[in-house]
Tab-separated table of C-alpha atoms in Angstrom:
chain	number	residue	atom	x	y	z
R	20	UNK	CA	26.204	77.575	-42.148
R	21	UNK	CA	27.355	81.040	-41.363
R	22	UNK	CA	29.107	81.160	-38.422
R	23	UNK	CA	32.573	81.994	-37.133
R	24	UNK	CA	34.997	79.926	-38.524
R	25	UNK	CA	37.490	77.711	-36.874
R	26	UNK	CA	40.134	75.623	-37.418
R	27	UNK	CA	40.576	72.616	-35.566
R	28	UNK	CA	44.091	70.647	-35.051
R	29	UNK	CA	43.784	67.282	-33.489
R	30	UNK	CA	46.880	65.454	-31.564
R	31	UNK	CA	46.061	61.999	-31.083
R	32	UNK	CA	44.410	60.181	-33.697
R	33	UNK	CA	43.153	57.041	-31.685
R	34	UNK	CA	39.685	56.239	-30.564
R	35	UNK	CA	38.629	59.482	-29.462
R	36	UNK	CA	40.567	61.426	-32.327
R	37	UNK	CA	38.285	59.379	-34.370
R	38	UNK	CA	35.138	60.029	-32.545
R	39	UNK	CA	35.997	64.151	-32.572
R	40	UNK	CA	36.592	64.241	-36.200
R	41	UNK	CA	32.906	62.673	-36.986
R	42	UNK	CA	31.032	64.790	-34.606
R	43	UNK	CA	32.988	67.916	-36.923
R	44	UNK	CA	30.972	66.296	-39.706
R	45	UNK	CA	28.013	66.049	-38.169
R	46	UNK	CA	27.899	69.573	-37.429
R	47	UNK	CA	24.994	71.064	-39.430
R	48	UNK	CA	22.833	68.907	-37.314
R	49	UNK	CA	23.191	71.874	-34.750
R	50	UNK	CA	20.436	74.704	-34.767
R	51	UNK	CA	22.237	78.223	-35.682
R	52	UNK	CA	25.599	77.505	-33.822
R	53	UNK	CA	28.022	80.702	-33.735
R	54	UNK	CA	30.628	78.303	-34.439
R	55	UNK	CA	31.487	76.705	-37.838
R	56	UNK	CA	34.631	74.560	-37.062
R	57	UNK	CA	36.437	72.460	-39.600
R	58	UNK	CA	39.343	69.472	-38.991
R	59	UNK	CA	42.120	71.083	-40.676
R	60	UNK	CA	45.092	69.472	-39.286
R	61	UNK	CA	46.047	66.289	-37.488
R	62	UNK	CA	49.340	64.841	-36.041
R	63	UNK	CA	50.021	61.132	-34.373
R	64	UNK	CA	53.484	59.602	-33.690
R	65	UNK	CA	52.374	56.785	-35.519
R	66	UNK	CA	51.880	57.212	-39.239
R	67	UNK	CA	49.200	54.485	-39.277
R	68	UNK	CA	47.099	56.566	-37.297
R	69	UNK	CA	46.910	59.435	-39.758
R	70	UNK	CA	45.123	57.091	-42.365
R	71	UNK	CA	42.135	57.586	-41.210
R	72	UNK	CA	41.978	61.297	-41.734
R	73	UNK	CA	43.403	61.446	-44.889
R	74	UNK	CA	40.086	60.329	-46.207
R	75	UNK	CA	38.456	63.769	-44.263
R	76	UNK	CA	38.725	66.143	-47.932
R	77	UNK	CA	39.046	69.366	-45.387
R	78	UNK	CA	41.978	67.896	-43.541
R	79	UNK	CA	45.359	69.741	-44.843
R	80	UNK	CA	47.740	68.605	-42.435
R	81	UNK	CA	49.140	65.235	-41.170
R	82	UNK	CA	51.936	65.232	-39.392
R	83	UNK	CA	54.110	63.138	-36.834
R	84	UNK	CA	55.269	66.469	-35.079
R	85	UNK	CA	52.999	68.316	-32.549
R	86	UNK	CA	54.887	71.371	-32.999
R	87	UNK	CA	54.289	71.649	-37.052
R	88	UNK	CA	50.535	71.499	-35.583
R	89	UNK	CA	51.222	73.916	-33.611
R	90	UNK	CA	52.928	76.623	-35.738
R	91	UNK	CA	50.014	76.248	-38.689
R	92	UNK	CA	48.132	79.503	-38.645
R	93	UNK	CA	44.865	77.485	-40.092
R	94	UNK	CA	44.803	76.019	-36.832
R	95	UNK	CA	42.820	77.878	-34.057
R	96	UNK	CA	41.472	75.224	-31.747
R	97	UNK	CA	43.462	72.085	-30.664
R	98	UNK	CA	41.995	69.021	-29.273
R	99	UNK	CA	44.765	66.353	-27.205
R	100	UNK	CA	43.834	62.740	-26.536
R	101	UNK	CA	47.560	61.362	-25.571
R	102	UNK	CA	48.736	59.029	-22.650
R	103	UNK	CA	48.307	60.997	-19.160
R	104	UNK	CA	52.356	61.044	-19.368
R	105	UNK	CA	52.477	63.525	-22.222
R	106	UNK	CA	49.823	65.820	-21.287
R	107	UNK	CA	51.614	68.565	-19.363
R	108	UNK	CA	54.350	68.951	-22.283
R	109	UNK	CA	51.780	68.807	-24.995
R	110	UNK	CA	49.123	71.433	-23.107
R	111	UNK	CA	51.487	73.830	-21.976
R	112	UNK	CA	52.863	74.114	-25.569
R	113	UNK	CA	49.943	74.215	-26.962
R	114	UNK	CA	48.979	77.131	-24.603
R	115	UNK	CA	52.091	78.849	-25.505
R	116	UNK	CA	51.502	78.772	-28.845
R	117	UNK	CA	48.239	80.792	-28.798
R	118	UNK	CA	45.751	77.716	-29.185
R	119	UNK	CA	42.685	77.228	-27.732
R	120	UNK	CA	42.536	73.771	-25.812
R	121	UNK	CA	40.505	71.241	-25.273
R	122	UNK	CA	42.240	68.656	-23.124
R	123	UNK	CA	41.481	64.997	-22.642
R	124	UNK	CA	41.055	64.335	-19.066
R	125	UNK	CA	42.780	64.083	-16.338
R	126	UNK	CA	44.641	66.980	-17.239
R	127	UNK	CA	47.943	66.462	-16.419
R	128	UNK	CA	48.974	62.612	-15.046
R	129	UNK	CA	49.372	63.804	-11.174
R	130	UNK	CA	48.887	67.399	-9.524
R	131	UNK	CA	52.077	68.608	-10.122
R	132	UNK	CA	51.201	68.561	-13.769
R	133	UNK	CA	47.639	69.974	-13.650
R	134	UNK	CA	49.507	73.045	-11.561
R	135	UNK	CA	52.154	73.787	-14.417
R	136	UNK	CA	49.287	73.752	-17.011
R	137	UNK	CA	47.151	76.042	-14.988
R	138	UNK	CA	50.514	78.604	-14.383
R	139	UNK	CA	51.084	78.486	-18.014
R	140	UNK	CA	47.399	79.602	-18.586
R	141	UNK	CA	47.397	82.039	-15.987
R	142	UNK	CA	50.523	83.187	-17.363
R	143	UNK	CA	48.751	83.403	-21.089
R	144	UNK	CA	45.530	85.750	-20.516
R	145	UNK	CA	43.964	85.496	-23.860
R	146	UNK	CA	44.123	81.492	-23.578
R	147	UNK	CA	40.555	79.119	-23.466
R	148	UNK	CA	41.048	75.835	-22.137
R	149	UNK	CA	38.592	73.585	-21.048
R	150	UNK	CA	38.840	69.983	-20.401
R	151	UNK	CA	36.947	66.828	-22.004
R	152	UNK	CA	33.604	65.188	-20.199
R	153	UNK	CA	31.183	63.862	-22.515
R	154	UNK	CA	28.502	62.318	-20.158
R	155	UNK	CA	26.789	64.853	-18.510
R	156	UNK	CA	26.062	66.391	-22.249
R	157	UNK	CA	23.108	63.421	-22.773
R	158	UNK	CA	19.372	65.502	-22.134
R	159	UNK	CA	18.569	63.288	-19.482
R	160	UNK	CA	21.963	63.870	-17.222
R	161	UNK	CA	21.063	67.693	-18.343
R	162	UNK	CA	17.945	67.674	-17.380
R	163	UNK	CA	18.945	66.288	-13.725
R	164	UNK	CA	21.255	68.887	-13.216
R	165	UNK	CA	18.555	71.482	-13.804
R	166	UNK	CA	16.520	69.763	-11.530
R	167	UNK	CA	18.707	69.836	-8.834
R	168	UNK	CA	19.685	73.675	-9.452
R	169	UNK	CA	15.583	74.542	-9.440
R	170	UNK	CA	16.008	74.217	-5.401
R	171	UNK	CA	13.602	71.083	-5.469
R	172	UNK	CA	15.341	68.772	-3.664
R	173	UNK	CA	15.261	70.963	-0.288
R	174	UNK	CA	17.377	69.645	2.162
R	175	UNK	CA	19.541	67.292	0.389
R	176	UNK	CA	20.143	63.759	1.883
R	177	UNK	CA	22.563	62.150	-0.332
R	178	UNK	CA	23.982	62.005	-4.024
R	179	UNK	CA	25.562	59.590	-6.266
R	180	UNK	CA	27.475	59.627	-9.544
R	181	UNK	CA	29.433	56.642	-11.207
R	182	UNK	CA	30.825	55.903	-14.408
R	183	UNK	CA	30.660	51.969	-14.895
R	184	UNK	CA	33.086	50.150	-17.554
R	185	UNK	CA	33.607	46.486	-18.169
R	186	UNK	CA	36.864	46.835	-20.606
R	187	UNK	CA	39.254	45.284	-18.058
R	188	UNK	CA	37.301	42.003	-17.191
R	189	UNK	CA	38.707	39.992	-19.383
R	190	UNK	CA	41.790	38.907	-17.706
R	191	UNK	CA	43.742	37.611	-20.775
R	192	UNK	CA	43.580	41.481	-22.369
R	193	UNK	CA	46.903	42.473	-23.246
R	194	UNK	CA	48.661	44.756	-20.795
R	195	UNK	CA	48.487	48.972	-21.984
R	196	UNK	CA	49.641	52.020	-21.015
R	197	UNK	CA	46.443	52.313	-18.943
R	198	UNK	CA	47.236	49.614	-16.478
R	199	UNK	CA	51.072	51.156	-15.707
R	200	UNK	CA	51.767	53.523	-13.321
R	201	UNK	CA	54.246	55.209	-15.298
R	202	UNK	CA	52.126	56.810	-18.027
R	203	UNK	CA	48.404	56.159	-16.716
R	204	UNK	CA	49.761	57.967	-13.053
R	205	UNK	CA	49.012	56.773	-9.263
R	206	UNK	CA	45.620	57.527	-9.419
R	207	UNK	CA	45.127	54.840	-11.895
R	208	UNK	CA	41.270	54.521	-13.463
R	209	UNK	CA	40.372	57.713	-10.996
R	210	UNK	CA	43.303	59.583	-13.667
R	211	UNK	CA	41.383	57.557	-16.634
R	212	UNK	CA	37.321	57.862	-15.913
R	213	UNK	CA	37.609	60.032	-12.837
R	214	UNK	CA	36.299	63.089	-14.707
R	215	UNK	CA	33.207	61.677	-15.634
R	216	UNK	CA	32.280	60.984	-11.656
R	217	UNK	CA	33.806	64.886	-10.682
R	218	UNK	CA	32.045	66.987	-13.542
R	219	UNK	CA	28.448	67.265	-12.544
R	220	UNK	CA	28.874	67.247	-8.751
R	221	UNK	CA	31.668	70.006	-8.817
R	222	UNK	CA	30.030	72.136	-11.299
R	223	UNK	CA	26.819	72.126	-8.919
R	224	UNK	CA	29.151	73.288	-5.819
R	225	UNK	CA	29.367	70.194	-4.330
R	226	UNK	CA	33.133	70.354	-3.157
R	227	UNK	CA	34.397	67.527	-0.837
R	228	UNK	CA	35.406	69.082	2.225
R	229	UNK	CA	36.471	65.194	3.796
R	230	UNK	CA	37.214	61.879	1.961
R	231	UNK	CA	37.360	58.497	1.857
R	232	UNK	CA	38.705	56.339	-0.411
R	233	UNK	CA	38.259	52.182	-1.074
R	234	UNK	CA	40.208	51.291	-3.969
R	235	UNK	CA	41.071	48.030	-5.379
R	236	UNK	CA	43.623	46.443	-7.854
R	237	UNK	CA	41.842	43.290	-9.332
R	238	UNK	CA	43.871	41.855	-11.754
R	239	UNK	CA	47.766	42.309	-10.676
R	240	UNK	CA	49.408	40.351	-14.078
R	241	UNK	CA	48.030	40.670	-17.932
R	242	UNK	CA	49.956	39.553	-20.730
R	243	UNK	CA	52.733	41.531	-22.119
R	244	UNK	CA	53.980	41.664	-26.156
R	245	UNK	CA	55.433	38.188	-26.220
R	246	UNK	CA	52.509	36.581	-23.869
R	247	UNK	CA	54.649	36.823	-20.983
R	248	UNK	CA	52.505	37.925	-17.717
R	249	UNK	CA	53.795	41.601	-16.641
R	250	UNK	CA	53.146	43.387	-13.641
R	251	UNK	CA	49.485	45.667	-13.952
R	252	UNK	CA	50.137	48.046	-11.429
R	253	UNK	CA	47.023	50.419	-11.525
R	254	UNK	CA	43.704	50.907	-9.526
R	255	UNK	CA	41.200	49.105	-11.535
R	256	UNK	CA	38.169	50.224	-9.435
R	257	UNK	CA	37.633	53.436	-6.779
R	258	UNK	CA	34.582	54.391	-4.838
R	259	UNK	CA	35.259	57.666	-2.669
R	260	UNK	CA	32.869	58.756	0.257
R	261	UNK	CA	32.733	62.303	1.226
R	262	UNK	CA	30.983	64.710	2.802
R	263	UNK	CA	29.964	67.824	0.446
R	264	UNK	CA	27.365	70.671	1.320
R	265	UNK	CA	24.412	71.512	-0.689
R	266	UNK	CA	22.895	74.836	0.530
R	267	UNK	CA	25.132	75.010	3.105
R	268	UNK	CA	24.031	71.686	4.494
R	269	UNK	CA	25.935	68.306	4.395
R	270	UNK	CA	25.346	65.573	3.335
R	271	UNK	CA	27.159	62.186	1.540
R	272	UNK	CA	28.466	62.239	-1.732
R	273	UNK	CA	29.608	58.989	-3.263
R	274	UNK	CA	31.251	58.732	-6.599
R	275	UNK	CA	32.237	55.318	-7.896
R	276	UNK	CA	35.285	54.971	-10.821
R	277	UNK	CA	35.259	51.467	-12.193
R	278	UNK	CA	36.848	49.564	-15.250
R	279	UNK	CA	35.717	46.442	-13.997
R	280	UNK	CA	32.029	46.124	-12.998
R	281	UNK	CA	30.592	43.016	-14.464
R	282	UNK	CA	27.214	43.482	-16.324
R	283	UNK	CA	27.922	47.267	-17.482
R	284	UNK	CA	29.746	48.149	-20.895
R	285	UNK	CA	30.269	51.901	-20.576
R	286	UNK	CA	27.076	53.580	-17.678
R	287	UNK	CA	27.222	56.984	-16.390
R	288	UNK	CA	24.710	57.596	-13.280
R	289	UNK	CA	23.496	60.202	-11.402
R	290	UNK	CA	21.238	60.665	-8.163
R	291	UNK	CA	20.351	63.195	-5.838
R	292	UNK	CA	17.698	62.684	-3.313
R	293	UNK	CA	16.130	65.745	-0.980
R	294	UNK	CA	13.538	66.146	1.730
R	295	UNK	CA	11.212	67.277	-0.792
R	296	UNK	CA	12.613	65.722	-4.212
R	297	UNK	CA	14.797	63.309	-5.955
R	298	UNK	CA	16.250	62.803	-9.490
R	299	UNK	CA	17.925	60.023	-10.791
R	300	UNK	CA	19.632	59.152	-14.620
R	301	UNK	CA	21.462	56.686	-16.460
R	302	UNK	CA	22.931	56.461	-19.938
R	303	UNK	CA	21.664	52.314	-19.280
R	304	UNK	CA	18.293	54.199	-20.480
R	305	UNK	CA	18.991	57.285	-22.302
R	306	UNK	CA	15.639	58.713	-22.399
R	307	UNK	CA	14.571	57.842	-19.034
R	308	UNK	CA	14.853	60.206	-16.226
R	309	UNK	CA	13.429	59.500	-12.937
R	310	UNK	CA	11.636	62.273	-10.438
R	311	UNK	CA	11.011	61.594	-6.676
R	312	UNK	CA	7.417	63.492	-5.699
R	313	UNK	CA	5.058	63.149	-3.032
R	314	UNK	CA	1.732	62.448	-5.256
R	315	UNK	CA	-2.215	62.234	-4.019
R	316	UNK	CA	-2.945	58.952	-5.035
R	317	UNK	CA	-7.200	58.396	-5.747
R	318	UNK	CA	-8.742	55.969	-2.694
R	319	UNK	CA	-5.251	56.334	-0.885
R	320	UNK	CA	-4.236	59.720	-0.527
R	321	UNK	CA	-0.942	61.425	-0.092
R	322	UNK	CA	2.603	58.918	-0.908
R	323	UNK	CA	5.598	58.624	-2.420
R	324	UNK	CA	6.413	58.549	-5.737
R	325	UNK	CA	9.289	57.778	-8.103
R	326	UNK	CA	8.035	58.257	-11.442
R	327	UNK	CA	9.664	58.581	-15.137
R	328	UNK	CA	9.538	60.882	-17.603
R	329	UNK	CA	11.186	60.373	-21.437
R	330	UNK	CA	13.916	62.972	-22.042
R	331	UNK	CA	14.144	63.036	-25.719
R	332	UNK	CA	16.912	64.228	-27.787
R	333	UNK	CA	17.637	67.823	-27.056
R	334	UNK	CA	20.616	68.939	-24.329
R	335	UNK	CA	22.718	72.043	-24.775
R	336	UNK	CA	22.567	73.055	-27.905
R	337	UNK	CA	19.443	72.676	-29.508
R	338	UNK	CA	19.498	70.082	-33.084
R	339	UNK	CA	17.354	68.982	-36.268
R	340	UNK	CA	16.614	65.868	-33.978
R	341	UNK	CA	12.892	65.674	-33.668
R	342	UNK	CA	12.678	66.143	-29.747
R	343	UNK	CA	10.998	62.779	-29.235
R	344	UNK	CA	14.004	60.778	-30.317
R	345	UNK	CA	16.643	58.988	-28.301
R	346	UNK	CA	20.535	60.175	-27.932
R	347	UNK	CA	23.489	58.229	-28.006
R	348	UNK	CA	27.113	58.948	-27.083
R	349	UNK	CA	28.227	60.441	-30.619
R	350	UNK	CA	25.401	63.175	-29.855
R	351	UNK	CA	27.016	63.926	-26.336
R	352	UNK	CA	30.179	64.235	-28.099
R	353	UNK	CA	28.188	66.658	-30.494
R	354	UNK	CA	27.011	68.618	-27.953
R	355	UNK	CA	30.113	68.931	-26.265
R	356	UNK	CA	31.558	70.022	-28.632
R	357	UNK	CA	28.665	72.310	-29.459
R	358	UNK	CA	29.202	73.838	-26.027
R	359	UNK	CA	32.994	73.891	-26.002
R	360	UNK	CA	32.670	76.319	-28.898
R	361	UNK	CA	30.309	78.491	-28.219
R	362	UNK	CA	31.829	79.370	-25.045
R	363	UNK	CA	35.031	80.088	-26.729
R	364	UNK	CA	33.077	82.821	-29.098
R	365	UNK	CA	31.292	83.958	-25.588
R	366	UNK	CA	28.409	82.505	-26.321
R	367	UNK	CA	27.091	80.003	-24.263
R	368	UNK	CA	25.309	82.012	-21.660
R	369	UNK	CA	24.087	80.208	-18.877
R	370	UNK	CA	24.222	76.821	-20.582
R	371	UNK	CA	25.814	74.021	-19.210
R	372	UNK	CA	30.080	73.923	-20.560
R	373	UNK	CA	33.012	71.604	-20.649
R	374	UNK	CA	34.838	71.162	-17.626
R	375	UNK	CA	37.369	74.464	-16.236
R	376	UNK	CA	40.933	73.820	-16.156
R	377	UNK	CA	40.781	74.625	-11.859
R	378	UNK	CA	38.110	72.034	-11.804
R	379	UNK	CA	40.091	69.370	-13.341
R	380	UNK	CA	42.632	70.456	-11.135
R	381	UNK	CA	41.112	69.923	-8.260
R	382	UNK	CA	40.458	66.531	-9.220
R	383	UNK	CA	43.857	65.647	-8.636
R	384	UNK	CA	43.840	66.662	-5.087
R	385	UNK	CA	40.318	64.344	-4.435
R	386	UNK	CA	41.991	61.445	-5.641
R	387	UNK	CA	45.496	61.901	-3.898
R	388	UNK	CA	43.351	62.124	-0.444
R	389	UNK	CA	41.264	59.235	-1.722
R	390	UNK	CA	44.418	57.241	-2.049
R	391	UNK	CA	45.818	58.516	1.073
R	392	UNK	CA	42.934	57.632	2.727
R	393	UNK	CA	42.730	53.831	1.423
R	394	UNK	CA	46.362	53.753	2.399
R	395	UNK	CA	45.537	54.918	5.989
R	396	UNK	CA	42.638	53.918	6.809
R	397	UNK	CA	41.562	57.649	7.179
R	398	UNK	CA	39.241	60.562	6.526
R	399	UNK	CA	41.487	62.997	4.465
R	400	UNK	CA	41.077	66.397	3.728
R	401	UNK	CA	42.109	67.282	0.148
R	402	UNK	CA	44.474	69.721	-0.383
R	403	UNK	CA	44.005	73.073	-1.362
């Protein structure tokens, strides 16, 4: 490889510190990339954590102090995956301190914090954040976008994305910071998942002018440390209804947030359906994307069609994969990566890139109207 090299500091060495520091090693797997990034540092409040990287031979700092992180000139790029409590402190100084950023969503655990990380950006010119959303980096969720920005839909008549979990069913799960208010926020599993609903509709335009939200709280109690039922005092599920225009028309946009929905483990969806043309795709079948046509059928003539196509392996950033294979999450995380990157050298062009830190906060506002609005009843307008 011969690209521009960059440091990389991670804060936060749980699951998806973990995840970030194998797609680094996968790396070469990317075609000619400007980018040639290496795991240099990491830092986690709990020593345990750090165990894991100390087996990563390029990794030259572990620390239990964000700010020794911070202050190591290897570093160049920083990537955050903390509780939604700890996010405005730990972006702002990283910001501060000359770092690019890539921030786990939601940026910030309520508006208020998404706004003082955007001021401290706007107040730092020469700063690059952009914020975490792997989904949309799978070929076939790329290749729906593009089919919806080739103007073949026409007149839109409705759209759908939804990010399906299944981690909270079991009841007896312990209780974590996910499931209380205090560090997860109000906006509960909209703060946790909501980014992967938001990214691909707002990055196509499609900006809720009116919303409504139905949100539910399924399981009130889970166990705490010593067994003893505590109070679980987040959204578990959210489905918001809005209206959006596409081409300057309106139409429905529905985007469903759920940690419990029995029979998925971890699906991201996407639909868009037209006057003249539909798309649909679902990480439930990676390769398979779905096209809406109207198709001369032999000895019936003109009709409807819904038919599927195989996406193959190849999204942003083109890869070694042979095109014909299948991706899987670690390759979205590759590829976000991939595209996180290159825009940071200024080269991405056109392609499709991580999610902008006035997009993430504008999330905040959808999902304080769509709790307004379950509160009242109402249609809300979100704030501005």
């Amino acid at each position: 490889m011969t690209g521009t090299k960059i440091g990389v500091g991670i804060i936060g060495g749980g699951l998806m510190g973990r995840e970030i520091a194998a797609a680094l090693r996968r790396w070469p797997a990317l075609i000619d990339h400007p980018a040639e990034p290496e795991l240099v540092a990491v830092c986690d409040i709990n020593p345990a954590a750090l165990e894991f990287f100390e087996r990563i031979d390029t990794v030259q700092l572990t620390t239990t102090d964000h700010h020794e992180l911070l202050a190591d000139p290897r570093v160049d790029v920083v990537y955050i995956a903390v509780r939604h409590d700890l996010h405005e402190r730990l972006y702002v100084d990283t910001v501060r301190a000359g770092k690019a950023l890539l921030a786990e969503k939601p940026f910030g655990i309520d508006r208020a914090a998404a706004d003082a990380v955007v001021a401290a950006i706007d107040e730092t010119p020469e700063s690059f954040v952009r914020v975490s959303s792997e989904m949309p980096f799978f070929p076939g969720a790329q290749w729906a976008v593009d089919y919806v920005r080739s103007g073949a839909l026409g007149r839109i008549v409705e759209a759908k994305c939804t990010f399906l979990h299944s981690s909270d069913i079991d009841v007896n799960k312990p209780l974590n910071w996910k499931r209380q208010k205090q560090f997860c926020g109000d906006a509960g599993v909209l703060n946790d998942l909501g980014m992967h609903t938001w990214h691909v509709p707002l990055r196509l335009g499609w900006t809720p002018e009116k919303v409504v939200g139905i949100l539910q709280d399924i399981v009130t109690e889970r166990p705490g440390p010593d067994g003893t039922p505590q109070p679980c005092d987040t959204w578990d599920n959210a489905v918001i209804h809005s209206w959006a225009r596409h081409d300057g028309a309106p139409f429905p946009l529905t985007t469903e947030t759920k940690r419990i929905a029995p029979g998925q483990k971890n699906t991201w969806e996407f639909e868009a359906i037209g006057m003249s043309g539909g798309v649909r795709f679902s990480t439930k079948n990676p390769k398979q994307v779905e096209v809406f046509a109207f198709v001369d059928v032999p000895g019936v003539g003109r009709e409807q069609s819904w038919q599927s196509v195989d996406a193959g392996s190849q999204s942003v950033w083109p890869t070694v994969t042979g095109p014909n294979f299948e991706s899987g999450f670690s390759d979205a995380i590759l590829q976000m990566w991939a595209a996180y990157l290159a825009e940071y050298l200024g080269e991405l062009g056109d392609g499709f890139g991580c999610v902008r830190p006035d997009e993430a906060a504008l999330t905040h506002r959808l999902f304080a109207a769509a709790i307004a609005s379950h509160e009242t009843g109402a249609l809300v307008t979100p704030e501005t």
